[in-house]
PDB file of C-alpha atoms in Angstrom:
ATOM      1  CA  MET B   1     124.109  95.577 129.718  1.00  0.00           C
ATOM      2  CA  LEU B   2     126.548  98.071 131.241  1.00  0.00           C
ATOM      3  CA  ALA B   3     127.851 101.280 129.650  1.00  0.00           C
ATOM      4  CA  ARG B   4     130.078 104.152 130.682  1.00  0.00           C
ATOM      5  CA  LEU B   5     129.604 107.857 129.918  1.00  0.00           C
ATOM      6  CA  THR B   6     132.799 109.903 130.386  1.00  0.00           C
ATOM      7  CA  VAL B   7     132.176 113.663 130.416  1.00  0.00           C
ATOM      8  CA  HIS B   8     134.964 116.133 129.580  1.00  0.00           C
ATOM      9  CA  PHE B   9     134.364 119.302 131.604  1.00  0.00           C
ATOM     10  CA  PRO B  10     136.383 122.454 130.783  1.00  0.00           C
ATOM     11  CA  PHE B  11     139.475 122.764 133.031  1.00  0.00           C
ATOM     12  CA  GLN B  12     138.125 120.028 135.322  1.00  0.00           C
ATOM     13  CA  PRO B  13     138.725 116.315 135.764  1.00  0.00           C
ATOM     14  CA  THR B  14     136.654 114.049 133.589  1.00  0.00           C
ATOM     15  CA  ARG B  15     133.706 112.383 135.300  1.00  0.00           C
ATOM     16  CA  SER B  16     132.624 108.843 134.509  1.00  0.00           C
ATOM     17  CA  PHE B  17     129.118 107.545 135.031  1.00  0.00           C
ATOM     18  CA  LEU B  18     128.128 103.887 134.855  1.00  0.00           C
ATOM     19  CA  VAL B  19     124.789 103.374 133.135  1.00  0.00           C
ATOM     20  CA  GLN B  20     122.736 100.231 133.731  1.00  0.00           C
ATOM     21  CA  GLY B  21     120.625  98.887 130.887  1.00  0.00           C
ATOM     22  CA  GLY B  22     117.622  98.047 133.039  1.00  0.00           C
ATOM     23  CA  ALA B  23     116.200 101.569 133.359  1.00  0.00           C
ATOM     24  CA  GLU B  24     116.094 104.881 131.509  1.00  0.00           C
ATOM     25  CA  THR B  25     118.799 107.396 132.405  1.00  0.00           C
ATOM     26  CA  VAL B  26     117.936 111.092 132.127  1.00  0.00           C
ATOM     27  CA  ILE B  27     120.867 113.503 131.684  1.00  0.00           C
ATOM     28  CA  GLY B  28     120.693 117.211 132.522  1.00  0.00           C
ATOM     29  CA  ARG B  29     121.323 120.023 135.010  1.00  0.00           C
ATOM     30  CA  ASP B  30     118.282 119.226 137.148  1.00  0.00           C
ATOM     31  CA  PRO B  31     119.334 117.630 140.473  1.00  0.00           C
ATOM     32  CA  ASP B  32     116.614 115.017 139.964  1.00  0.00           C
ATOM     33  CA  CYS B  33     118.302 113.672 136.808  1.00  0.00           C
ATOM     34  CA  GLU B  34     120.087 110.343 137.041  1.00  0.00           C
ATOM     35  CA  ILE B  35     123.220 111.993 135.604  1.00  0.00           C
ATOM     36  CA  VAL B  36     123.634 115.620 136.685  1.00  0.00           C
ATOM     37  CA  LEU B  37     125.896 117.776 134.494  1.00  0.00           C
ATOM     38  CA  ASP B  38     126.649 121.163 136.018  1.00  0.00           C
ATOM     39  CA  ASP B  39     127.254 123.133 132.831  1.00  0.00           C
ATOM     40  CA  ASP B  40     125.282 126.109 131.508  1.00  0.00           C
ATOM     41  CA  ARG B  41     125.157 124.617 128.007  1.00  0.00           C
ATOM     42  CA  VAL B  42     123.172 121.652 129.274  1.00  0.00           C
ATOM     43  CA  SER B  43     119.378 121.915 129.678  1.00  0.00           C
ATOM     44  CA  ARG B  44     117.692 120.916 132.918  1.00  0.00           C
ATOM     45  CA  ARG B  45     116.458 117.722 131.246  1.00  0.00           C
ATOM     46  CA  HIS B  46     118.661 117.437 128.195  1.00  0.00           C
ATOM     47  CA  ALA B  47     118.702 113.844 126.921  1.00  0.00           C
ATOM     48  CA  ARG B  48     117.822 110.264 127.786  1.00  0.00           C
ATOM     49  CA  LEU B  49     119.783 107.019 127.489  1.00  0.00           C
ATOM     50  CA  ALA B  50     117.957 103.709 127.373  1.00  0.00           C
ATOM     51  CA  PHE B  51     118.730 100.090 126.472  1.00  0.00           C
ATOM     52  CA  ALA B  52     115.955  98.359 124.543  1.00  0.00           C
ATOM     53  CA  GLY B  53     115.745  95.688 121.883  1.00  0.00           C
ATOM     54  CA  GLY B  54     119.363  94.728 122.377  1.00  0.00           C
ATOM     55  CA  ALA B  55     120.735  98.224 121.663  1.00  0.00           C
ATOM     56  CA  TRP B  56     121.376 101.537 123.409  1.00  0.00           C
ATOM     57  CA  ARG B  57     119.351 104.550 122.260  1.00  0.00           C
ATOM     58  CA  LEU B  58     119.863 108.259 122.816  1.00  0.00           C
ATOM     59  CA  ASP B  59     116.944 110.724 122.733  1.00  0.00           C
ATOM     60  CA  ASP B  60     117.142 114.498 122.869  1.00  0.00           C
ATOM     61  CA  LEU B  61     114.497 115.914 125.262  1.00  0.00           C
ATOM     62  CA  ASP B  62     113.839 119.185 123.403  1.00  0.00           C
ATOM     63  CA  SER B  63     117.043 120.671 124.816  1.00  0.00           C
ATOM     64  CA  LYS B  64     117.847 124.331 124.148  1.00  0.00           C
ATOM     65  CA  ASN B  65     121.296 123.770 122.624  1.00  0.00           C
ATOM     66  CA  GLY B  66     120.616 120.381 121.084  1.00  0.00           C
ATOM     67  CA  THR B  67     122.379 117.019 121.151  1.00  0.00           C
ATOM     68  CA  SER B  68     124.897 115.709 118.624  1.00  0.00           C
ATOM     69  CA  LEU B  69     126.287 112.259 117.957  1.00  0.00           C
ATOM     70  CA  GLN B  70     129.633 111.995 116.193  1.00  0.00           C
ATOM     71  CA  GLY B  71     129.308 115.684 115.327  1.00  0.00           C
ATOM     72  CA  LEU B  72     125.872 115.370 113.696  1.00  0.00           C
ATOM     73  CA  PRO B  73     122.727 116.897 115.267  1.00  0.00           C
ATOM     74  CA  MET B  74     120.150 114.302 116.229  1.00  0.00           C
ATOM     75  CA  ARG B  75     116.778 113.840 117.902  1.00  0.00           C
ATOM     76  CA  GLN B  76     116.835 110.071 118.253  1.00  0.00           C
ATOM     77  CA  ALA B  77     119.697 107.725 117.447  1.00  0.00           C
ATOM     78  CA  ALA B  78     120.984 104.230 118.076  1.00  0.00           C
ATOM     79  CA  LEU B  79     124.395 104.058 119.743  1.00  0.00           C
ATOM     80  CA  GLY B  80     127.179 101.727 118.702  1.00  0.00           C
ATOM     81  CA  ARG B  81     129.791 100.274 121.030  1.00  0.00           C
ATOM     82  CA  ASP B  82     131.367 103.692 121.441  1.00  0.00           C
ATOM     83  CA  GLY B  83     130.946 107.232 120.194  1.00  0.00           C
ATOM     84  CA  TRP B  84     131.191 110.938 121.000  1.00  0.00           C
ATOM     85  CA  ILE B  85     128.103 112.803 122.233  1.00  0.00           C
ATOM     86  CA  SER B  86     127.734 116.568 122.568  1.00  0.00           C
ATOM     87  CA  PHE B  87     125.212 117.834 125.106  1.00  0.00           C
ATOM     88  CA  GLY B  88     124.850 121.412 123.899  1.00  0.00           C
ATOM     89  CA  GLY B  89     128.631 121.608 123.424  1.00  0.00           C
ATOM     90  CA  LEU B  90     129.683 119.606 126.481  1.00  0.00           C
ATOM     91  CA  LEU B  91     131.505 116.567 125.113  1.00  0.00           C
ATOM     92  CA  ALA B  92     131.111 113.039 126.455  1.00  0.00           C
ATOM     93  CA  ARG B  93     132.325 109.645 125.314  1.00  0.00           C
ATOM     94  CA  PHE B  94     129.903 106.730 125.394  1.00  0.00           C
ATOM     95  CA  GLU B  95     131.268 103.181 125.445  1.00  0.00           C
ATOM     96  CA  HIS B  96     130.213  99.686 126.373  1.00  0.00           C
ATOM     97  CA  THR B  97     131.855  98.219 129.444  1.00  0.00           C
ATOM     98  CA  SER B  98     131.610  95.141 131.658  1.00  0.00           C
ATOM     99  CA  GLU B  99     131.833  94.186 135.318  1.00  0.00           C
ATOM    100  CA  GLU B 100     135.219  92.578 134.633  1.00  0.00           C
ATOM    101  CA  ARG B 101     136.590  95.805 133.161  1.00  0.00           C
ATOM    102  CA  GLU B 102     135.232  97.864 136.054  1.00  0.00           C
ATOM    103  CA  ARG B 103     136.855  95.482 138.576  1.00  0.00           C
ATOM    104  CA  ALA B 104     140.164  95.749 136.713  1.00  0.00           C
ATOM    105  CA  ASP B 105     139.913  99.567 136.784  1.00  0.00           C
ATOM    106  CA  ALA B 106     139.198  99.473 140.529  1.00  0.00           C
ATOM    107  CA  LEU B 107     142.320  97.351 141.095  1.00  0.00           C
ATOM    108  CA  ARG B 108     144.413  99.840 139.099  1.00  0.00           C
ATOM    109  CA  ARG B 109     143.067 102.693 141.216  1.00  0.00           C
ATOM    110  CA  GLU B 110     143.948 100.835 144.413  1.00  0.00           C
ATOM    111  CA  GLU B 111     147.479 100.311 143.094  1.00  0.00           C
ATOM    112  CA  ARG B 112     147.813 104.032 142.382  1.00  0.00           C
ATOM    113  CA  HIS B 113     146.686 104.792 145.946  1.00  0.00           C
ATOM    114  CA  ARG B 114     149.413 102.516 147.290  1.00  0.00           C
ATOM    115  CA  THR B 115     151.996 104.094 144.991  1.00  0.00           C
ATOM    116  CA  SER B 116     150.932 107.577 146.126  1.00  0.00           C
ATOM    117  CA  ALA B 117     151.259 106.618 149.795  1.00  0.00           C
ATOM    118  CA  ALA B 118     154.746 105.190 149.173  1.00  0.00           C
ATOM    119  CA  LEU B 119     155.826 108.339 147.302  1.00  0.00           C
ATOM    120  CA  GLN B 120     154.511 110.571 150.084  1.00  0.00           C
ATOM    121  CA  ARG B 121     156.662 108.746 152.641  1.00  0.00           C
ATOM    122  CA  GLU B 122     159.720 109.664 150.576  1.00  0.00           C
ATOM    123  CA  LEU B 123     158.904 113.400 150.610  1.00  0.00           C
ATOM    124  CA  THR B 124     160.506 114.618 153.837  1.00  0.00           C
ATOM    125  CA  PRO B 125     161.874 118.090 154.700  1.00  0.00           C
ATOM    126  CA  SER B 126     165.216 116.499 155.662  1.00  0.00           C
ATOM    127  CA  LEU B 127     165.975 116.061 151.944  1.00  0.00           C
ATOM    128  CA  GLY B 128     166.510 119.796 151.583  1.00  0.00           C
ATOM    129  CA  VAL B 129     164.694 122.101 149.189  1.00  0.00           C
ATOM    130  CA  GLU B 130     166.526 121.209 145.953  1.00  0.00           C
ATOM    131  CA  ARG B 131     166.362 117.422 146.321  1.00  0.00           C
ATOM    132  CA  LEU B 132     162.802 117.636 147.595  1.00  0.00           C
ATOM    133  CA  LEU B 133     161.726 119.666 144.551  1.00  0.00           C
ATOM    134  CA  GLU B 134     163.213 117.101 142.184  1.00  0.00           C
ATOM    135  CA  ARG B 135     161.555 114.240 144.020  1.00  0.00           C
ATOM    136  CA  VAL B 136     158.180 116.013 144.158  1.00  0.00           C
ATOM    137  CA  LEU B 137     158.224 116.665 140.419  1.00  0.00           C
ATOM    138  CA  GLY B 138     159.324 113.114 139.656  1.00  0.00           C
ATOM    139  CA  SER B 139     156.544 111.711 141.852  1.00  0.00           C
ATOM    140  CA  ILE B 140     153.867 113.805 140.125  1.00  0.00           C
ATOM    141  CA  LEU B 141     155.117 112.757 136.688  1.00  0.00           C
ATOM    142  CA  GLU B 142     155.125 109.103 137.733  1.00  0.00           C
ATOM    143  CA  LEU B 143     151.586 109.203 139.070  1.00  0.00           C
ATOM    144  CA  SER B 144     150.137 111.339 136.275  1.00  0.00           C
ATOM    145  CA  GLN B 145     152.044 109.477 133.550  1.00  0.00           C
ATOM    146  CA  ALA B 146     152.875 112.882 132.056  1.00  0.00           C
ATOM    147  CA  GLU B 147     155.966 113.514 129.935  1.00  0.00           C
ATOM    148  CA  ARG B 148     157.220 116.805 131.307  1.00  0.00           C
ATOM    149  CA  GLY B 149     156.624 119.175 134.167  1.00  0.00           C
ATOM    150  CA  VAL B 150     157.653 122.226 136.130  1.00  0.00           C
ATOM    151  CA  VAL B 151     157.396 123.422 139.750  1.00  0.00           C
ATOM    152  CA  LEU B 152     156.810 127.124 140.330  1.00  0.00           C
ATOM    153  CA  LEU B 153     157.347 128.614 143.794  1.00  0.00           C
ATOM    154  CA  ARG B 154     155.767 131.882 144.849  1.00  0.00           C
ATOM    155  CA  ARG B 155     157.686 134.868 146.223  1.00  0.00           C
ATOM    156  CA  GLU B 156     156.314 137.198 148.888  1.00  0.00           C
ATOM    157  CA  ASN B 157     155.284 139.675 146.166  1.00  0.00           C
ATOM    158  CA  GLY B 158     153.269 136.988 144.347  1.00  0.00           C
ATOM    159  CA  ALA B 159     155.699 136.474 141.457  1.00  0.00           C
ATOM    160  CA  MET B 160     156.473 132.888 140.443  1.00  0.00           C
ATOM    161  CA  ASP B 161     159.956 131.415 140.032  1.00  0.00           C
ATOM    162  CA  ILE B 162     160.828 128.210 138.197  1.00  0.00           C
ATOM    163  CA  ALA B 163     162.140 126.005 141.002  1.00  0.00           C
ATOM    164  CA  ALA B 164     162.406 122.672 139.158  1.00  0.00           C
ATOM    165  CA  ARG B 165     161.681 121.312 135.705  1.00  0.00           C
ATOM    166  CA  ARG B 166     161.813 118.014 133.859  1.00  0.00           C
ATOM    167  CA  ASN B 167     162.018 117.502 130.059  1.00  0.00           C
ATOM    168  CA  LEU B 168     161.391 121.192 129.365  1.00  0.00           C
ATOM    169  CA  SER B 169     163.939 123.274 127.465  1.00  0.00           C
ATOM    170  CA  ASP B 170     164.344 127.039 127.781  1.00  0.00           C
ATOM    171  CA  PRO B 171     162.501 127.813 124.492  1.00  0.00           C
ATOM    172  CA  GLU B 172     159.529 125.748 125.685  1.00  0.00           C
ATOM    173  CA  LEU B 173     159.217 127.874 128.828  1.00  0.00           C
ATOM    174  CA  VAL B 174     158.770 131.243 127.104  1.00  0.00           C
ATOM    175  CA  ALA B 175     155.227 132.560 126.793  1.00  0.00           C
ATOM    176  CA  SER B 176     155.047 132.176 123.021  1.00  0.00           C
ATOM    177  CA  GLY B 177     155.863 128.481 123.230  1.00  0.00           C
ATOM    178  CA  PHE B 178     154.071 127.599 126.427  1.00  0.00           C
ATOM    179  CA  SER B 179     150.932 129.727 126.407  1.00  0.00           C
ATOM    180  CA  GLY B 180     148.656 126.717 126.550  1.00  0.00           C
ATOM    181  CA  SER B 181     149.958 125.833 129.956  1.00  0.00           C
ATOM    182  CA  VAL B 182     150.096 129.448 131.085  1.00  0.00           C
ATOM    183  CA  GLY B 183     146.301 129.567 130.828  1.00  0.00           C
ATOM    184  CA  ALA B 184     145.967 126.470 132.994  1.00  0.00           C
ATOM    185  CA  ILE B 185     148.501 127.753 135.528  1.00  0.00           C
ATOM    186  CA  GLU B 186     146.829 131.163 135.753  1.00  0.00           C
ATOM    187  CA  ARG B 187     143.486 129.468 136.349  1.00  0.00           C
ATOM    188  CA  ALA B 188     144.921 127.241 139.090  1.00  0.00           C
ATOM    189  CA  VAL B 189     146.547 130.268 140.771  1.00  0.00           C
ATOM    190  CA  ALA B 190     143.388 132.393 140.540  1.00  0.00           C
ATOM    191  CA  THR B 191     141.040 129.705 141.869  1.00  0.00           C
ATOM    192  CA  VAL B 192     143.526 127.790 144.097  1.00  0.00           C
ATOM    193  CA  ARG B 193     141.983 124.656 142.619  1.00  0.00           C
ATOM    194  CA  ALA B 194     143.402 121.834 140.544  1.00  0.00           C
ATOM    195  CA  VAL B 195     143.076 122.150 136.789  1.00  0.00           C
ATOM    196  CA  ALA B 196     142.934 118.876 134.881  1.00  0.00           C
ATOM    197  CA  VAL B 197     142.334 118.384 131.170  1.00  0.00           C
ATOM    198  CA  SER B 198     142.286 114.915 129.620  1.00  0.00           C
ATOM    199  CA  ASP B 199     142.380 116.219 126.051  1.00  0.00           C
ATOM    200  CA  ALA B 200     143.286 119.862 125.414  1.00  0.00           C
ATOM    201  CA  LEU B 201     142.059 119.563 121.823  1.00  0.00           C
ATOM    202  CA  LEU B 202     138.547 119.005 123.197  1.00  0.00           C
ATOM    203  CA  ASP B 203     138.693 121.754 125.829  1.00  0.00           C
ATOM    204  CA  PRO B 204     137.031 124.999 124.653  1.00  0.00           C
ATOM    205  CA  GLY B 205     139.395 127.082 126.787  1.00  0.00           C
ATOM    206  CA  LEU B 206     142.576 125.559 125.369  1.00  0.00           C
ATOM    207  CA  ARG B 207     141.981 124.006 121.961  1.00  0.00           C
ATOM    208  CA  GLY B 208     142.270 127.331 120.115  1.00  0.00           C
ATOM    209  CA  ARG B 209     145.648 128.232 121.608  1.00  0.00           C
ATOM    210  CA  GLU B 210     148.474 128.143 119.112  1.00  0.00           C
ATOM    211  CA  SER B 211     150.844 126.334 121.489  1.00  0.00           C
ATOM    212  CA  VAL B 212     148.342 123.550 122.144  1.00  0.00           C
ATOM    213  CA  ILE B 213     147.977 122.951 118.419  1.00  0.00           C
ATOM    214  CA  ALA B 214     151.638 123.440 117.490  1.00  0.00           C
ATOM    215  CA  GLY B 215     153.007 121.639 120.533  1.00  0.00           C
ATOM    216  CA  GLY B 216     150.455 118.861 120.394  1.00  0.00           C
ATOM    217  CA  ILE B 217     149.595 119.156 124.098  1.00  0.00           C
ATOM    218  CA  ARG B 218     146.875 116.619 124.872  1.00  0.00           C
ATOM    219  CA  SER B 219     146.554 116.141 128.628  1.00  0.00           C
ATOM    220  CA  LEU B 220     147.640 118.429 131.447  1.00  0.00           C
ATOM    221  CA  VAL B 221     147.262 118.871 135.169  1.00  0.00           C
ATOM    222  CA  CYS B 222     148.116 121.853 137.368  1.00  0.00           C
ATOM    223  CA  LEU B 223     148.089 121.446 141.165  1.00  0.00           C
ATOM    224  CA  PRO B 224     148.302 124.334 143.662  1.00  0.00           C
ATOM    225  CA  LEU B 225     150.786 123.814 146.498  1.00  0.00           C
ATOM    226  CA  VAL B 226     149.054 124.985 149.669  1.00  0.00           C
ATOM    227  CA  ALA B 227     150.610 124.976 153.159  1.00  0.00           C
ATOM    228  CA  ALA B 228     149.006 126.526 156.248  1.00  0.00           C
ATOM    229  CA  GLU B 229     146.187 127.925 154.049  1.00  0.00           C
ATOM    230  CA  ARG B 230     148.735 129.785 151.924  1.00  0.00           C
ATOM    231  CA  MET B 231     149.541 128.973 148.306  1.00  0.00           C
ATOM    232  CA  ILE B 232     153.303 128.629 147.980  1.00  0.00           C
ATOM    233  CA  GLY B 233     153.390 127.522 144.351  1.00  0.00           C
ATOM    234  CA  VAL B 234     152.047 125.163 141.695  1.00  0.00           C
ATOM    235  CA  ILE B 235     153.072 121.954 139.956  1.00  0.00           C
ATOM    236  CA  TYR B 236     152.328 121.673 136.243  1.00  0.00           C
ATOM    237  CA  ALA B 237     152.629 118.523 134.113  1.00  0.00           C
ATOM    238  CA  ASP B 238     151.496 117.709 130.591  1.00  0.00           C
ATOM    239  CA  SER B 239     151.752 115.084 127.889  1.00  0.00           C
ATOM    240  CA  ARG B 240     151.751 115.182 124.125  1.00  0.00           C
ATOM    241  CA  GLU B 241     150.647 111.560 123.844  1.00  0.00           C
ATOM    242  CA  PRO B 242     146.892 110.883 123.637  1.00  0.00           C
ATOM    243  CA  GLY B 243     145.317 108.409 125.986  1.00  0.00           C
ATOM    244  CA  THR B 244     146.116 109.860 129.432  1.00  0.00           C
ATOM    245  CA  SER B 245     142.881 110.601 131.265  1.00  0.00           C
ATOM    246  CA  PHE B 246     142.500 112.544 134.500  1.00  0.00           C
ATOM    247  CA  GLY B 247     139.375 111.453 136.307  1.00  0.00           C
ATOM    248  CA  GLU B 248     138.167 112.756 139.651  1.00  0.00           C
ATOM    249  CA  LEU B 249     139.888 109.983 141.597  1.00  0.00           C
ATOM    250  CA  ASP B 250     143.138 110.500 139.669  1.00  0.00           C
ATOM    251  CA  VAL B 251     143.140 114.175 140.608  1.00  0.00           C
ATOM    252  CA  GLU B 252     142.300 113.366 144.239  1.00  0.00           C
ATOM    253  CA  ILE B 253     145.376 111.110 144.403  1.00  0.00           C
ATOM    254  CA  LEU B 254     147.558 113.811 142.824  1.00  0.00           C
ATOM    255  CA  GLN B 255     146.119 116.478 145.146  1.00  0.00           C
ATOM    256  CA  ALA B 256     146.909 114.350 148.203  1.00  0.00           C
ATOM    257  CA  LEU B 257     150.505 114.023 147.031  1.00  0.00           C
ATOM    258  CA  ALA B 258     150.705 117.769 146.277  1.00  0.00           C
ATOM    259  CA  ALA B 259     149.297 118.634 149.725  1.00  0.00           C
ATOM    260  CA  HIS B 260     151.921 116.486 151.431  1.00  0.00           C
ATOM    261  CA  ALA B 261     154.627 117.940 149.191  1.00  0.00           C
ATOM    262  CA  ALA B 262     153.562 121.513 149.987  1.00  0.00           C
ATOM    263  CA  ILE B 263     153.978 120.984 153.733  1.00  0.00           C
ATOM    264  CA  ALA B 264     157.339 119.284 153.262  1.00  0.00           C
ATOM    265  CA  LEU B 265     158.532 122.112 150.977  1.00  0.00           C
ATOM    266  CA  ALA B 266     157.342 124.812 153.397  1.00  0.00           C
ATOM    267  CA  LEU B 267     159.216 123.160 156.273  1.00  0.00           C
ATOM    268  CA  ALA B 268     162.355 122.653 154.168  1.00  0.00           C
ATOM    269  CA  ARG B 269     162.326 126.298 153.060  1.00  0.00           C
ATOM    270  CA  ALA B 270     161.800 127.483 156.642  1.00  0.00           C
ATOM    271  CA  ASN B 271     164.671 125.273 157.804  1.00  0.00           C
ATOM    272  CA  ARG B 272     166.946 126.699 155.097  1.00  0.00           C
ATOM    273  CA  GLU B 273     166.035 130.263 156.073  1.00  0.00           C
ATOM    274  CA  LEU B 274     166.683 129.532 159.748  1.00  0.00           C
ATOM    275  CA  LYS B 275     170.095 128.088 158.919  1.00  0.00           C
ATOM    276  CA  GLY B 276     170.850 131.203 156.903  1.00  0.00           C
ATOM    277  CA  LEU B 277     169.927 133.417 159.838  1.00  0.00           C
ATOM    278  CA  ALA B 278     171.970 131.305 162.228  1.00  0.00           C
ATOM    279  CA  ALA B 279     175.017 131.690 159.996  1.00  0.00           C
ATOM    280  CA  LYS B 280     174.732 135.480 160.293  1.00  0.00           C
ATOM    281  CA  LEU B 281     174.648 135.468 164.116  1.00  0.00           C
ATOM    282  CA  PRO B 282     177.829 136.366 166.068  1.00  0.00           C
ATOM    283  CA  ASP B 283     180.081 133.559 167.258  1.00  0.00           C
ATOM    284  CA  THR B 284     178.563 132.052 170.421  1.00  0.00           C
ATOM    285  CA  GLU B 285     181.962 132.058 172.104  1.00  0.00           C
ATOM    286  CA  THR B 286     182.192 135.861 171.978  1.00  0.00           C
ATOM    287  CA  ALA B 287     178.523 136.774 172.155  1.00  0.00           C
ATOM    288  CA  ALA B 288     176.575 136.990 175.382  1.00  0.00           C
ATOM    289  CA  SER B 289     174.234 134.065 175.868  1.00  0.00           C
ATOM    290  CA  TRP B 290     170.678 134.412 177.142  1.00  0.00           C
ATOM    291  CA  GLU B 291     171.661 132.331 180.165  1.00  0.00           C
ATOM    292  CA  GLY B 292     174.451 134.805 180.864  1.00  0.00           C
ATOM    293  CA  VAL B 293     172.062 137.761 180.696  1.00  0.00           C
ATOM    294  CA  VAL B 294     169.692 136.066 183.168  1.00  0.00           C
ATOM    295  CA  ALA B 295     172.568 135.235 185.528  1.00  0.00           C
ATOM    296  CA  HIS B 296     173.827 138.841 185.405  1.00  0.00           C
ATOM    297  CA  HIS B 297     170.450 140.293 186.370  1.00  0.00           C
ATOM    298  CA  ARG B 298     169.998 137.768 189.165  1.00  0.00           C
ATOM    299  CA  HIS B 299     173.407 138.740 190.544  1.00  0.00           C
ATOM    300  CA  ARG B 300     172.465 142.419 190.579  1.00  0.00           C
ATOM    301  CA  GLY B 301     168.932 142.109 191.850  1.00  0.00           C
ATOM    302  CA  GLY B 302     168.905 138.875 193.764  1.00  0.00           C
ATOM    303  CA  GLU B 303     166.861 135.806 192.989  1.00  0.00           C
ATOM    304  CA  ARG B 304     163.683 137.959 192.837  1.00  0.00           C
ATOM    305  CA  ALA B 305     164.960 139.441 189.578  1.00  0.00           C
TER     306      ALA B 305
END
């Protein structure tokens, strides 16, 4: 018998663990546990999963913050085909799976890798900043399956400007209507790390925000744009439809695309700035060229000059 435990970490990608029915699986913070959950709410040896007598069982191992199943505290319980487990407040979804389903999921991941590689090839500095921004945002929305998104680019003073947006109106971009995402963006900027939430209503850092509740934001991802070890901006995307899940591999694929996009954007911006400087230079027909300066000095001082 094969089962999957999907853990929803705050502001992080979900992590999925396959559990085999042939042996007991201990869950906790201790590195020696079969499933290690790095969260302060989880005890070192928190709970145990085991398959016996044709059914999965969950046992609490005298954890400090307790274990709950479907919102009810428990010490020992039989698990159905699926259900929600709380390890001291850290939520996880338990569900039966099969080798066929896992193979199908692996094939879908491979397809997303190929799609990401194809999208990266289309992100070239020659597109120019504006077209590149639109294509970057469209690529992230396609891969993440999110509904709407925005690209913010950083000024020299650290302030952020809205450089591109998709399916977001002006009222939705003000703080009072978009504060749920502001928290995710601020976290991504402060840590220079991707923020991914598969269900904002389950995330303790977001579920209490008025905009998350009123706007029905369910999943979101925020990716720093880093070029030459410097953060030049962030890409944010979210969805109001349940069902989108951002696992570790999903975020890795999105990060690879964002990393490529950041370099392309940095080069496109530099190219635009250079063209702007070139336009301000004097006409080459009336201005002295560097070759002319060298020739003049050679004439005055001989070839040794």
